[in-house]
PDB file of C-alpha atoms in Angstrom:
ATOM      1  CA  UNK A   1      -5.199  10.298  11.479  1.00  0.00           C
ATOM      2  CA  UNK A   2      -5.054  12.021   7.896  1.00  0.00           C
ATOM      3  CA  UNK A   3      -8.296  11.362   6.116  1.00  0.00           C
ATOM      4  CA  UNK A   4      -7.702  11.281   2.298  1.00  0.00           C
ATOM      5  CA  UNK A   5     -10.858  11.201  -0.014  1.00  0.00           C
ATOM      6  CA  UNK A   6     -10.963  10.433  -3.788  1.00  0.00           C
ATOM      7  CA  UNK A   7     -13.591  11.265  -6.167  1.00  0.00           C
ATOM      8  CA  UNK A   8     -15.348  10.023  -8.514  1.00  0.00           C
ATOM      9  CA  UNK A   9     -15.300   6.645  -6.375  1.00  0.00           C
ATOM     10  CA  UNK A  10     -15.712   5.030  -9.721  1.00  0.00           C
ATOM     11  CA  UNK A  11     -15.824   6.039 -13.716  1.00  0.00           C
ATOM     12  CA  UNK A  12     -16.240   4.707 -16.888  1.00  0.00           C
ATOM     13  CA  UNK A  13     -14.276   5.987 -19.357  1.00  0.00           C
ATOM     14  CA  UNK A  14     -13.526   4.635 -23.334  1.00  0.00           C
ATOM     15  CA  UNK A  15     -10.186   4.272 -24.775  1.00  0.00           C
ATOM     16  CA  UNK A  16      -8.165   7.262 -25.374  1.00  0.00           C
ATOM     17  CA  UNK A  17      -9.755   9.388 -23.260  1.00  0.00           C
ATOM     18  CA  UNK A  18      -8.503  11.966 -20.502  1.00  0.00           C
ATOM     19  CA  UNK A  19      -9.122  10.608 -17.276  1.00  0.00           C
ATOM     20  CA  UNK A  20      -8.797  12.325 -14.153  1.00  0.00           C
ATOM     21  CA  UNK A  21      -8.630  11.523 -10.382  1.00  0.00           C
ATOM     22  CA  UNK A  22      -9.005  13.840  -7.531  1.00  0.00           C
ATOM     23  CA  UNK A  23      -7.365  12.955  -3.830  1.00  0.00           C
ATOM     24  CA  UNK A  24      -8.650  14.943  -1.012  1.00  0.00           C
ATOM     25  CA  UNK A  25      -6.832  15.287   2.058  1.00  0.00           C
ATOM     26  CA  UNK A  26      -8.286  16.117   5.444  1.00  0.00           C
ATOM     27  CA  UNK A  27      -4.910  18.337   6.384  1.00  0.00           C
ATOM     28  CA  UNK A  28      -1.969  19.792   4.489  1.00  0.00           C
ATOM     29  CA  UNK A  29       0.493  17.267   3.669  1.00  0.00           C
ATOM     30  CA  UNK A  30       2.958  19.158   1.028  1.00  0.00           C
ATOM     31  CA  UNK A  31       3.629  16.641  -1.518  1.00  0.00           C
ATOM     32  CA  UNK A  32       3.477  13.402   0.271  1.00  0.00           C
ATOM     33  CA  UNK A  33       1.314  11.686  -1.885  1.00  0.00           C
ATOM     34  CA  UNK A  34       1.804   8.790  -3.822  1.00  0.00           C
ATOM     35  CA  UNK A  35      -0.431   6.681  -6.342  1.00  0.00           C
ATOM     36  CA  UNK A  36      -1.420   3.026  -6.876  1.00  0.00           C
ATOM     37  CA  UNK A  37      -3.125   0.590  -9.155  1.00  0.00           C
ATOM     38  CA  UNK A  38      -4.426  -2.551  -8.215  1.00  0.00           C
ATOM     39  CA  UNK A  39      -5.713  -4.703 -10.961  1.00  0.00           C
ATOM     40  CA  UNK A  40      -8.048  -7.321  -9.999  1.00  0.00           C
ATOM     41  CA  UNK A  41      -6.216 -10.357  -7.389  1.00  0.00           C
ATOM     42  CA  UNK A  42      -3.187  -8.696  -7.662  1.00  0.00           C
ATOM     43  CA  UNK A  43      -1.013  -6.267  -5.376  1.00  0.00           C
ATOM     44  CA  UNK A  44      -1.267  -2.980  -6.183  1.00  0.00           C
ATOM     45  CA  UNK A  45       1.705  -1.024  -7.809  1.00  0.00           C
ATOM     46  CA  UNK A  46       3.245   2.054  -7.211  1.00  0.00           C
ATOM     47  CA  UNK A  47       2.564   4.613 -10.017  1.00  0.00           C
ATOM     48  CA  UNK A  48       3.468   8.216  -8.994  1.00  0.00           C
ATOM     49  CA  UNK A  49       5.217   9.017  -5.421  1.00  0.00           C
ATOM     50  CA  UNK A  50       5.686  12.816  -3.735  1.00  0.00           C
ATOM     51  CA  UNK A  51       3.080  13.705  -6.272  1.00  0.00           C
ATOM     52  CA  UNK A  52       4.362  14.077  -9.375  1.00  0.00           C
ATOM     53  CA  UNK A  53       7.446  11.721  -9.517  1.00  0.00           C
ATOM     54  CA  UNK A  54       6.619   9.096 -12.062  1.00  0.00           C
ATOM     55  CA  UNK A  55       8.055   5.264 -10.561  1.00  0.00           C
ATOM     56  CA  UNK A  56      10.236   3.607 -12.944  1.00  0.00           C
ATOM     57  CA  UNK A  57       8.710   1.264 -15.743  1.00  0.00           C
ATOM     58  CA  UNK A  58       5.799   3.211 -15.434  1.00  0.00           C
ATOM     59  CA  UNK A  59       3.926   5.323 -19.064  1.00  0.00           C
ATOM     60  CA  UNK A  60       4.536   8.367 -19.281  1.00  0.00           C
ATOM     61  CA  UNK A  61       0.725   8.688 -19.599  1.00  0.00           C
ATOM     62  CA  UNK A  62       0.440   8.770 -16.267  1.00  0.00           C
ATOM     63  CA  UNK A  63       0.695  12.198 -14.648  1.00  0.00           C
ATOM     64  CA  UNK A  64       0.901  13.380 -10.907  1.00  0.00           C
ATOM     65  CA  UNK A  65      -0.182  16.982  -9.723  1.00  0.00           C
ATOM     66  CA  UNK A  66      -0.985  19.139  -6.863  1.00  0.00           C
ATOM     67  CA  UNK A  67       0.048  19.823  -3.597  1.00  0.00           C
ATOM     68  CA  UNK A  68      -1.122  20.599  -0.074  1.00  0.00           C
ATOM     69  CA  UNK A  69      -4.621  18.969   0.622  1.00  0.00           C
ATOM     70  CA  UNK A  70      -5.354  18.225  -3.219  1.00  0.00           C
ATOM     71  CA  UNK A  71      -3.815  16.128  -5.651  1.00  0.00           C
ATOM     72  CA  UNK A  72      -4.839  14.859  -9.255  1.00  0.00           C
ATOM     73  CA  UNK A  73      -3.879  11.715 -11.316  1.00  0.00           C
ATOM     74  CA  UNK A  74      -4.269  11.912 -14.874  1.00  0.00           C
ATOM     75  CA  UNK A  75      -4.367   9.653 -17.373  1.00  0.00           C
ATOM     76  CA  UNK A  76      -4.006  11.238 -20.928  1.00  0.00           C
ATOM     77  CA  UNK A  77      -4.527   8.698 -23.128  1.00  0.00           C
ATOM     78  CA  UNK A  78      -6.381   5.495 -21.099  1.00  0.00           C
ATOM     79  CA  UNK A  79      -5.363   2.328 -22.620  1.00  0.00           C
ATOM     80  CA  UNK A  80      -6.452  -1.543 -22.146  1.00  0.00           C
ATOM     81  CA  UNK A  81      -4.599  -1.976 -19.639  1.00  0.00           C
ATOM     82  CA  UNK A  82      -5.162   1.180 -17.490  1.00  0.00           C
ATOM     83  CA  UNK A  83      -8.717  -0.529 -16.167  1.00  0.00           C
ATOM     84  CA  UNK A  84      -8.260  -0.863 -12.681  1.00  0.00           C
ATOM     85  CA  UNK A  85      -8.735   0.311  -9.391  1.00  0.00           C
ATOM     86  CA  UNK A  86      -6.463   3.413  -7.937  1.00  0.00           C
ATOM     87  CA  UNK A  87      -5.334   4.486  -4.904  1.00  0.00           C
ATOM     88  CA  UNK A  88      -3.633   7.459  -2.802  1.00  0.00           C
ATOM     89  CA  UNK A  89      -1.906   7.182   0.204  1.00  0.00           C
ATOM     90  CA  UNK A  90      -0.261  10.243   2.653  1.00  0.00           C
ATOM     91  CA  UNK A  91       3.021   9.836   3.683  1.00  0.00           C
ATOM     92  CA  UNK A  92       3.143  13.008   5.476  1.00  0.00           C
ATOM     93  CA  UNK A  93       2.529  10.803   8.572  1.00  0.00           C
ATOM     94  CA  UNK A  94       1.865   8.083  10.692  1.00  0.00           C
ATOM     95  CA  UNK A  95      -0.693   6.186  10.217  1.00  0.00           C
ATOM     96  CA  UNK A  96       0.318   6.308   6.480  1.00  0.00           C
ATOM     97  CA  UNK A  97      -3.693   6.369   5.320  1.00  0.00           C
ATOM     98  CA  UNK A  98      -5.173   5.481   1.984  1.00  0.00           C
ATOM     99  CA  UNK A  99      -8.151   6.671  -0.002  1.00  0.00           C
ATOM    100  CA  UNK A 100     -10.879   4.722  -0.744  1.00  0.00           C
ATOM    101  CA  UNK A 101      -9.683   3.837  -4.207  1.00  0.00           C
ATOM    102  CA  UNK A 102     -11.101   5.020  -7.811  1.00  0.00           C
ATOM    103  CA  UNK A 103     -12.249   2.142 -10.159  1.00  0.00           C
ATOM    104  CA  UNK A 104     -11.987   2.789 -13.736  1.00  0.00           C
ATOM    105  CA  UNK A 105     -14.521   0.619 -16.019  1.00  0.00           C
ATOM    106  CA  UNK A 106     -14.669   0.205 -19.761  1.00  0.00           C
ATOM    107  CA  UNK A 107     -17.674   2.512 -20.919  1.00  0.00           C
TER     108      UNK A 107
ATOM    109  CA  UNK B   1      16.226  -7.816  -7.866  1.00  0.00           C
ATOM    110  CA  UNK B   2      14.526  -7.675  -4.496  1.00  0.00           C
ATOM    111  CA  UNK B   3      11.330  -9.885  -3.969  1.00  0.00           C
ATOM    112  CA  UNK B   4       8.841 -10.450  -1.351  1.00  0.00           C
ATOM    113  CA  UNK B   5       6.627 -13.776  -0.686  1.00  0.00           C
ATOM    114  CA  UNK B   6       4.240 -13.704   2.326  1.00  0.00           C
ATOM    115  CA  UNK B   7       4.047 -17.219   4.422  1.00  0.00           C
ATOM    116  CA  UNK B   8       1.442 -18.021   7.212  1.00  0.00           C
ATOM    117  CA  UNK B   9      -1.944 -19.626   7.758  1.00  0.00           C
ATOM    118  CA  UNK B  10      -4.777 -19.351   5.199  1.00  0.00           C
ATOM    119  CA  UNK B  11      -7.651 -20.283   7.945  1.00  0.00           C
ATOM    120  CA  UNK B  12      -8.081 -18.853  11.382  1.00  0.00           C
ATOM    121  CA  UNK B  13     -10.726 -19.175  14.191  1.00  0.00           C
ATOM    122  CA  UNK B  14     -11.349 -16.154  16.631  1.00  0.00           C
ATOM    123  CA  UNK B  15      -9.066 -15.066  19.513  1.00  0.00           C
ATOM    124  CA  UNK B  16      -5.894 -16.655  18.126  1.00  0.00           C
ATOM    125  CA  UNK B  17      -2.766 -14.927  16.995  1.00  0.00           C
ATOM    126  CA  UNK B  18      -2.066 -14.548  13.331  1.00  0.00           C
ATOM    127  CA  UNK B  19       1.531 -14.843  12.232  1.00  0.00           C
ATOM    128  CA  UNK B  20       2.864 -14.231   9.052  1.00  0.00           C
ATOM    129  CA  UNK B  21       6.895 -13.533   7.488  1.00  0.00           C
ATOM    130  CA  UNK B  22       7.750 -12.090   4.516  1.00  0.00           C
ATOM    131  CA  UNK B  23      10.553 -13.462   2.808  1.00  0.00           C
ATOM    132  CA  UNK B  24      12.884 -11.066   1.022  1.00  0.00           C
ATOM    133  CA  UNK B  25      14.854 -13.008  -1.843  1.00  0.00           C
ATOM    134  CA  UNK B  26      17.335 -11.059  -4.549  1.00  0.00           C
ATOM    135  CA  UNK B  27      19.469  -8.826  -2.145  1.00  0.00           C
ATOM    136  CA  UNK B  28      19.859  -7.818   1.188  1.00  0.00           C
ATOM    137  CA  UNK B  29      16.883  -6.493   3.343  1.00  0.00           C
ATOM    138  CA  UNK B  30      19.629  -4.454   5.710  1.00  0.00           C
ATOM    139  CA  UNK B  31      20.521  -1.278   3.851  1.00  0.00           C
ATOM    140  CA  UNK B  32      20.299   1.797   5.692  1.00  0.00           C
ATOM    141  CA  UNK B  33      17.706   3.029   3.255  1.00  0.00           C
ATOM    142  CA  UNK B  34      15.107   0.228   3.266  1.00  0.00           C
ATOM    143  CA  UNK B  35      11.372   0.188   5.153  1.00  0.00           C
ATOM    144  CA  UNK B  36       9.403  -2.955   5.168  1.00  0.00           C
ATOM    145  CA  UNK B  37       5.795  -3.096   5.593  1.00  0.00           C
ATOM    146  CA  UNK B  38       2.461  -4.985   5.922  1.00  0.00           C
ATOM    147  CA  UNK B  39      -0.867  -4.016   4.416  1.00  0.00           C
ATOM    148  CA  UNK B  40      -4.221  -5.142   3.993  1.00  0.00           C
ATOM    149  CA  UNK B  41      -6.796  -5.164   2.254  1.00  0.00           C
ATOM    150  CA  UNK B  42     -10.598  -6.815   3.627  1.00  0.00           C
ATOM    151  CA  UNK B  43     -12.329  -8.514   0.649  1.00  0.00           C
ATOM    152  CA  UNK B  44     -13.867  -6.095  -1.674  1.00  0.00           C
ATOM    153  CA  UNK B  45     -12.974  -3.203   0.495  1.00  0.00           C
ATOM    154  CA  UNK B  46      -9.646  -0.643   0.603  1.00  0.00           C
ATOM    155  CA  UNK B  47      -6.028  -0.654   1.458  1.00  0.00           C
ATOM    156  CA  UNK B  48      -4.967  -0.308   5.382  1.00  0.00           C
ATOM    157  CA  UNK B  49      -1.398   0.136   6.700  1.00  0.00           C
ATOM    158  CA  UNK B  50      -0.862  -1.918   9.713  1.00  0.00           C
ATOM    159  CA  UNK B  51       2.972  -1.092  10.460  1.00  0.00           C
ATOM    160  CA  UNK B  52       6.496  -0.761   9.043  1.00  0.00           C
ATOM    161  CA  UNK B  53       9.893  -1.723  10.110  1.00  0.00           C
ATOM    162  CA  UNK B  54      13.565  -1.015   9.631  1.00  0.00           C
ATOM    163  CA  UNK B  55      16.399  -3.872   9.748  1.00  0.00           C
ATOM    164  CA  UNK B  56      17.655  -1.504  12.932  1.00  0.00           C
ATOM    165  CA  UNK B  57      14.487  -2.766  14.653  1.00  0.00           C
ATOM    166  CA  UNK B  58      12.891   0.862  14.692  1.00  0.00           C
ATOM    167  CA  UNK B  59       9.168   0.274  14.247  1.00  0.00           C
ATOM    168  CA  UNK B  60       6.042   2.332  13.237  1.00  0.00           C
ATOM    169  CA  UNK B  61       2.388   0.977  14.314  1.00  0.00           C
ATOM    170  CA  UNK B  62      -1.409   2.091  13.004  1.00  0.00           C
ATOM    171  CA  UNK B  63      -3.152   3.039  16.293  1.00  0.00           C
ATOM    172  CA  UNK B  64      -5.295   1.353  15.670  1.00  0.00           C
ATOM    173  CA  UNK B  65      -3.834  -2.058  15.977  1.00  0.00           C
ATOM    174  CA  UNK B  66      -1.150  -1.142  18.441  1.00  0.00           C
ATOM    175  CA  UNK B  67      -2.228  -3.154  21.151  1.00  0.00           C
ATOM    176  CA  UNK B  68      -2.734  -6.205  19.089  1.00  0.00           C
ATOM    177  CA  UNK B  69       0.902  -5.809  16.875  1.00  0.00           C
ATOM    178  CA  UNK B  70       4.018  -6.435  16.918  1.00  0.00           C
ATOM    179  CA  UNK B  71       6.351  -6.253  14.183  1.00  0.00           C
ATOM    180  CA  UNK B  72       9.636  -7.630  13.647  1.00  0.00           C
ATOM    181  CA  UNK B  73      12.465  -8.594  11.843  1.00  0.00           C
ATOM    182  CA  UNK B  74      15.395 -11.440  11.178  1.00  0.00           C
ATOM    183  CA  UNK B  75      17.836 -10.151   9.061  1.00  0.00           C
ATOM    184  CA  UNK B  76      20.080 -13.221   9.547  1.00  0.00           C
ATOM    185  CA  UNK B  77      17.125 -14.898   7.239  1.00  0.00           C
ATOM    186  CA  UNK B  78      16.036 -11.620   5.075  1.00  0.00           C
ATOM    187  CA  UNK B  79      12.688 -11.859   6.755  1.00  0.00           C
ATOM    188  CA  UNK B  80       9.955  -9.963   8.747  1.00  0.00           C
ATOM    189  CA  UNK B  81       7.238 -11.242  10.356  1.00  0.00           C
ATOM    190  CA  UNK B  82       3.591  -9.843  11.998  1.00  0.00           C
ATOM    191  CA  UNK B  83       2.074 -11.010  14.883  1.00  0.00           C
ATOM    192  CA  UNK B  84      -1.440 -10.364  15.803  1.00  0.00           C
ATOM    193  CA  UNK B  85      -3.115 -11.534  18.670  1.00  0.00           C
ATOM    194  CA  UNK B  86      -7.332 -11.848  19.418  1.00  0.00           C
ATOM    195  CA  UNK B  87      -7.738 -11.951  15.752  1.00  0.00           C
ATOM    196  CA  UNK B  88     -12.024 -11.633  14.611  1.00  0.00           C
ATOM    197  CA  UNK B  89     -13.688 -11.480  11.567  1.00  0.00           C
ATOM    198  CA  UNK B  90     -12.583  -8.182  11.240  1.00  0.00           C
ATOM    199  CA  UNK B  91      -8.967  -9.267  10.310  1.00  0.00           C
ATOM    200  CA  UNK B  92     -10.358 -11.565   7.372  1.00  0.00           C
ATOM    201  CA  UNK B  93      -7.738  -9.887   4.626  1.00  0.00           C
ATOM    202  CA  UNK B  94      -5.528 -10.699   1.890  1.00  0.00           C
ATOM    203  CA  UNK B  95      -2.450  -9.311   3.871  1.00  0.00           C
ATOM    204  CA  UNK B  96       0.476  -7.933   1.966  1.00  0.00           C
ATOM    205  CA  UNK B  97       4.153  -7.355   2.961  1.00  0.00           C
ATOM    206  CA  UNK B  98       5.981  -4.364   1.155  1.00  0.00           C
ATOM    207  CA  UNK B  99       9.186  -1.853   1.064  1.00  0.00           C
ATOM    208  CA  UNK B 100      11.274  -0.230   0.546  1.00  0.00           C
ATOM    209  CA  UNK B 101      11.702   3.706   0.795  1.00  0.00           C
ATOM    210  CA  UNK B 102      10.143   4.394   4.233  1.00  0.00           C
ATOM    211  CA  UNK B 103       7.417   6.807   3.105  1.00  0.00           C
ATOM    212  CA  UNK B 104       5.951   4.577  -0.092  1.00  0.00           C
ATOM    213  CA  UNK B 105       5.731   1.027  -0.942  1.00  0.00           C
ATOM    214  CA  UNK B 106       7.494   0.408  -4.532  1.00  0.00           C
ATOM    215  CA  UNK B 107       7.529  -3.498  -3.613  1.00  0.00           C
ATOM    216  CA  UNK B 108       4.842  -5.464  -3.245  1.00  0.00           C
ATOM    217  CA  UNK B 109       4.429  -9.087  -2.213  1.00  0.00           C
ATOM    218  CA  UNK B 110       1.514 -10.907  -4.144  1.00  0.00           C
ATOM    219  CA  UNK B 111      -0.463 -10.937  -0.987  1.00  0.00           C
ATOM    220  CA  UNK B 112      -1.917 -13.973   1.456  1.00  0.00           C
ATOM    221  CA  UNK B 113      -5.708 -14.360   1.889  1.00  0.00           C
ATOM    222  CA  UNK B 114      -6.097 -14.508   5.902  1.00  0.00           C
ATOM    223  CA  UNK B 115      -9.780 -15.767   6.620  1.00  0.00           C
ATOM    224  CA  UNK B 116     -10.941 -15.580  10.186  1.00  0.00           C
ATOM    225  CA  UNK B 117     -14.098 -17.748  11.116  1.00  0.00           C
ATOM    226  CA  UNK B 118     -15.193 -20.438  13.638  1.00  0.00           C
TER     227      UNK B 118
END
């Protein structure tokens, strides 16, 4: 299975900052990446797929990168709304795998 | 547009089988192009794939759950359904159905807690 690793596992961050997140994976999976957010009892949504491709509906604040084993998702601008936990997950294969998820607090 | 709603059992004791179906409502769950999926997610903890499907009946298992799984699908009623037998603690989850493109999930169903205890 592909392993994929995020860091910083958690952050706080204030409003309008530049927030970054950093996915890890254990092999070379081009750009089959995607991002989530999960808010709190709800299902997570899809935010960014094959890296960079922003999902419809979603800010433009929200920015996918990288390719190969490491991948970034930036948030320029964080608003209200943005606090929440995020997620990558591989598509390169089966198992799809997921990381471990990034929470974003209020600082 | 497409919606999902998961159905099946809140409360579970050990070494049953878990069933659950996903209801697809808005459209049709047979185009050529659409995946459907379950995930879960243990309380507190991270997101796990447990399998997709296609309306063709071509199917795509974790490993890891292989020999519990089985996946399926009724397109007469736009619905899938899991099956998981010998369930444990360890399959306490709020389990989620999802589609469509085959490699991401860009539909979500608001999820079923699943608790597993004697």
């Amino acid at each position: 299975d592909i392993q994929m690793t995020q860091s910083p596992s958690s952050l706080s961050a204030s409003i309008g900052d530049r927030v970054t997140i950093t996915c890890r994976a254990s092999q070379n999976i081009d750009s089959y990446l995607n991002w989530y957010q999960q808010k709190p009892g709800k299902a997570p949504e899809l935010l960014i797929y094959v890296a960079s491709s922003l999902q419809s509906g979603v800010p433009l604040r929200f920015r996918g990168g990288g390719s190969g084993p490491d991948f970034t998702l930036t948030i320029t601008s964080l608003q209200p709304e943005d606090f929440a936990t995020y997620y990558c997950q591989q598509s390169y294969s089966t198992p799809w795998t997921f990381g471990q998820g990034t929470k974003v607090a209020i600082k | 547009q497409l919606q999902l709603q998961e159905s099946g059992p809140g409360l579970m004791k050990p070494s049953e089988t878990l069933s659950l179906t996903c209801t697809v409502s808005g459209g049709s769950m047979s185009r050529s192009s659409y995946y459907w999926g379950w995930i879960r997610q243990p309380p507190g903890k991270g997101l796990e794939w447990i399998g997709s499907i296609h309306y063709s009946g071509d199917t795509y298992y974790n490993p890891s759950l292989k020999s519990r799984l089985t996946v399926s699908v009724v397109t007469s009623k736009n619905q899938f359904s899991l099956s998981l037998t010998s369930v444990t603690a360890a399959d306490t989850a709020v389990y989620y159905c999802a589609g469509v493109p085959f490699r991401y999930f860009n539909l979500w169903g608001p999820g079923i807690l699943v608790t597993v205890s004697s």
